[in-house]
Tab-separated table of C-alpha atoms in Angstrom:
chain	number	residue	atom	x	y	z
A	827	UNK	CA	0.000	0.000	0.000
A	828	UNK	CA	1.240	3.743	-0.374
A	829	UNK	CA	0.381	4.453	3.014
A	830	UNK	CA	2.880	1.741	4.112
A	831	UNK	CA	5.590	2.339	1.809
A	832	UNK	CA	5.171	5.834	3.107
A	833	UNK	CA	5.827	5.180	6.836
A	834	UNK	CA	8.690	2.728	5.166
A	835	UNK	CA	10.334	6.096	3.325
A	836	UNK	CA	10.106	8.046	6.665
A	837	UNK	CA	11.616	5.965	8.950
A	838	UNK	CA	14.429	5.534	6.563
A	839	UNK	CA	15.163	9.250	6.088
A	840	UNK	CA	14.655	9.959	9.554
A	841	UNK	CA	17.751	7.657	9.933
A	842	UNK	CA	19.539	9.429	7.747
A	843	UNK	CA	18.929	6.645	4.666
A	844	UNK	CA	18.541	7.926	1.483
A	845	UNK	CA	15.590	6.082	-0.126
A	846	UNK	CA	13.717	5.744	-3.728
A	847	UNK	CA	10.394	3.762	-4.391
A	848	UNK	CA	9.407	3.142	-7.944
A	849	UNK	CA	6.193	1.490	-9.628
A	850	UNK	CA	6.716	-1.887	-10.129
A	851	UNK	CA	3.579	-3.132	-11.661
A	852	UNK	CA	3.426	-0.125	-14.640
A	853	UNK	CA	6.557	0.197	-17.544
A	854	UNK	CA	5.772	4.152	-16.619
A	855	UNK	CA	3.775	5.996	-14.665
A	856	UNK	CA	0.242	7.360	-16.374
A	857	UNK	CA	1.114	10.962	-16.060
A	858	UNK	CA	4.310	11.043	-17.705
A	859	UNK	CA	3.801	10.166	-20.809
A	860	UNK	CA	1.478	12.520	-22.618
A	861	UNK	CA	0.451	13.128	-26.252
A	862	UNK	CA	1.422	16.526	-28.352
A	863	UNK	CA	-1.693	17.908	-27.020
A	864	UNK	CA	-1.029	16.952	-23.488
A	865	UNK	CA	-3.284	14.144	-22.878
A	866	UNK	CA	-2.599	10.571	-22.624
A	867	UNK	CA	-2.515	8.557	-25.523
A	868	UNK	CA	-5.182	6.508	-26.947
A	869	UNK	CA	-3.473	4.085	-29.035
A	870	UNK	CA	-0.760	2.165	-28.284
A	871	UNK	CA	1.521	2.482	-30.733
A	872	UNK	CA	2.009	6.163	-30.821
A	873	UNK	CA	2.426	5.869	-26.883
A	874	UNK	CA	5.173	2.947	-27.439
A	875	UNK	CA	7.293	5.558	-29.749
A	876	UNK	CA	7.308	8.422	-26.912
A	877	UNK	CA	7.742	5.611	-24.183
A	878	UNK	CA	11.219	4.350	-25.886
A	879	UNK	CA	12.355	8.094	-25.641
A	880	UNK	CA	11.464	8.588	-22.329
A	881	UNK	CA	12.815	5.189	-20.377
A	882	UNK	CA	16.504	5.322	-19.693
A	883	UNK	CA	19.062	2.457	-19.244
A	884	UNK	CA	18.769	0.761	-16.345
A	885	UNK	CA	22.382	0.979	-13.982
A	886	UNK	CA	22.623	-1.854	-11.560
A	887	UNK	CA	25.119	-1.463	-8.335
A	888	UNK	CA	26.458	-4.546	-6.398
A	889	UNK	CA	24.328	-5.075	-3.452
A	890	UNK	CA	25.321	-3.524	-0.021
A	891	UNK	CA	27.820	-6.310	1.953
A	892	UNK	CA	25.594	-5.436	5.064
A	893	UNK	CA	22.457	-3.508	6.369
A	894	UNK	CA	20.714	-1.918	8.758
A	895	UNK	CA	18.010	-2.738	10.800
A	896	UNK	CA	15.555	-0.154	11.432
A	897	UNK	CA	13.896	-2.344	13.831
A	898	UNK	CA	10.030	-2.912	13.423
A	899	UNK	CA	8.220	-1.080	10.594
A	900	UNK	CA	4.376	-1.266	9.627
């Protein structure tokens, strides 16, 4: 839920963590990908064409040797 992921985010930064959360269920979020006139596209091949342009390369970093713990969070 967003609430949870929420309360997830602000413990982290309180402990000084900087933190990202990302859509994992969508290739891009609805609102960023709009037509010429500003409004989301209606067919899907037009929207495919803007979407290429507007995902980026993906950089993956070694995982942490250690982390953490925060103790209990929602």
């Amino acid at each position: 839920s967003t609430d949870r992921d929420m309360a997830i985010k602000t413990r982290l930064r309180a402990a000084g963590i900087d933190c990202q959360s990302f859509n994992a269920s969508l290739l891009t979020e609805p609102w960023e990908i709009k037509n010429g006139a500003g409004q989301p596209y209606k067919v899907f091949t037009p929207y495919w064409q803007a979407a290429r342009e507007h995902l980026t390369d993906v950089v993956v970093e070694d995982a942490p040797k250690s982390l953490r713990s925060l103790g209990h969070l929602p």
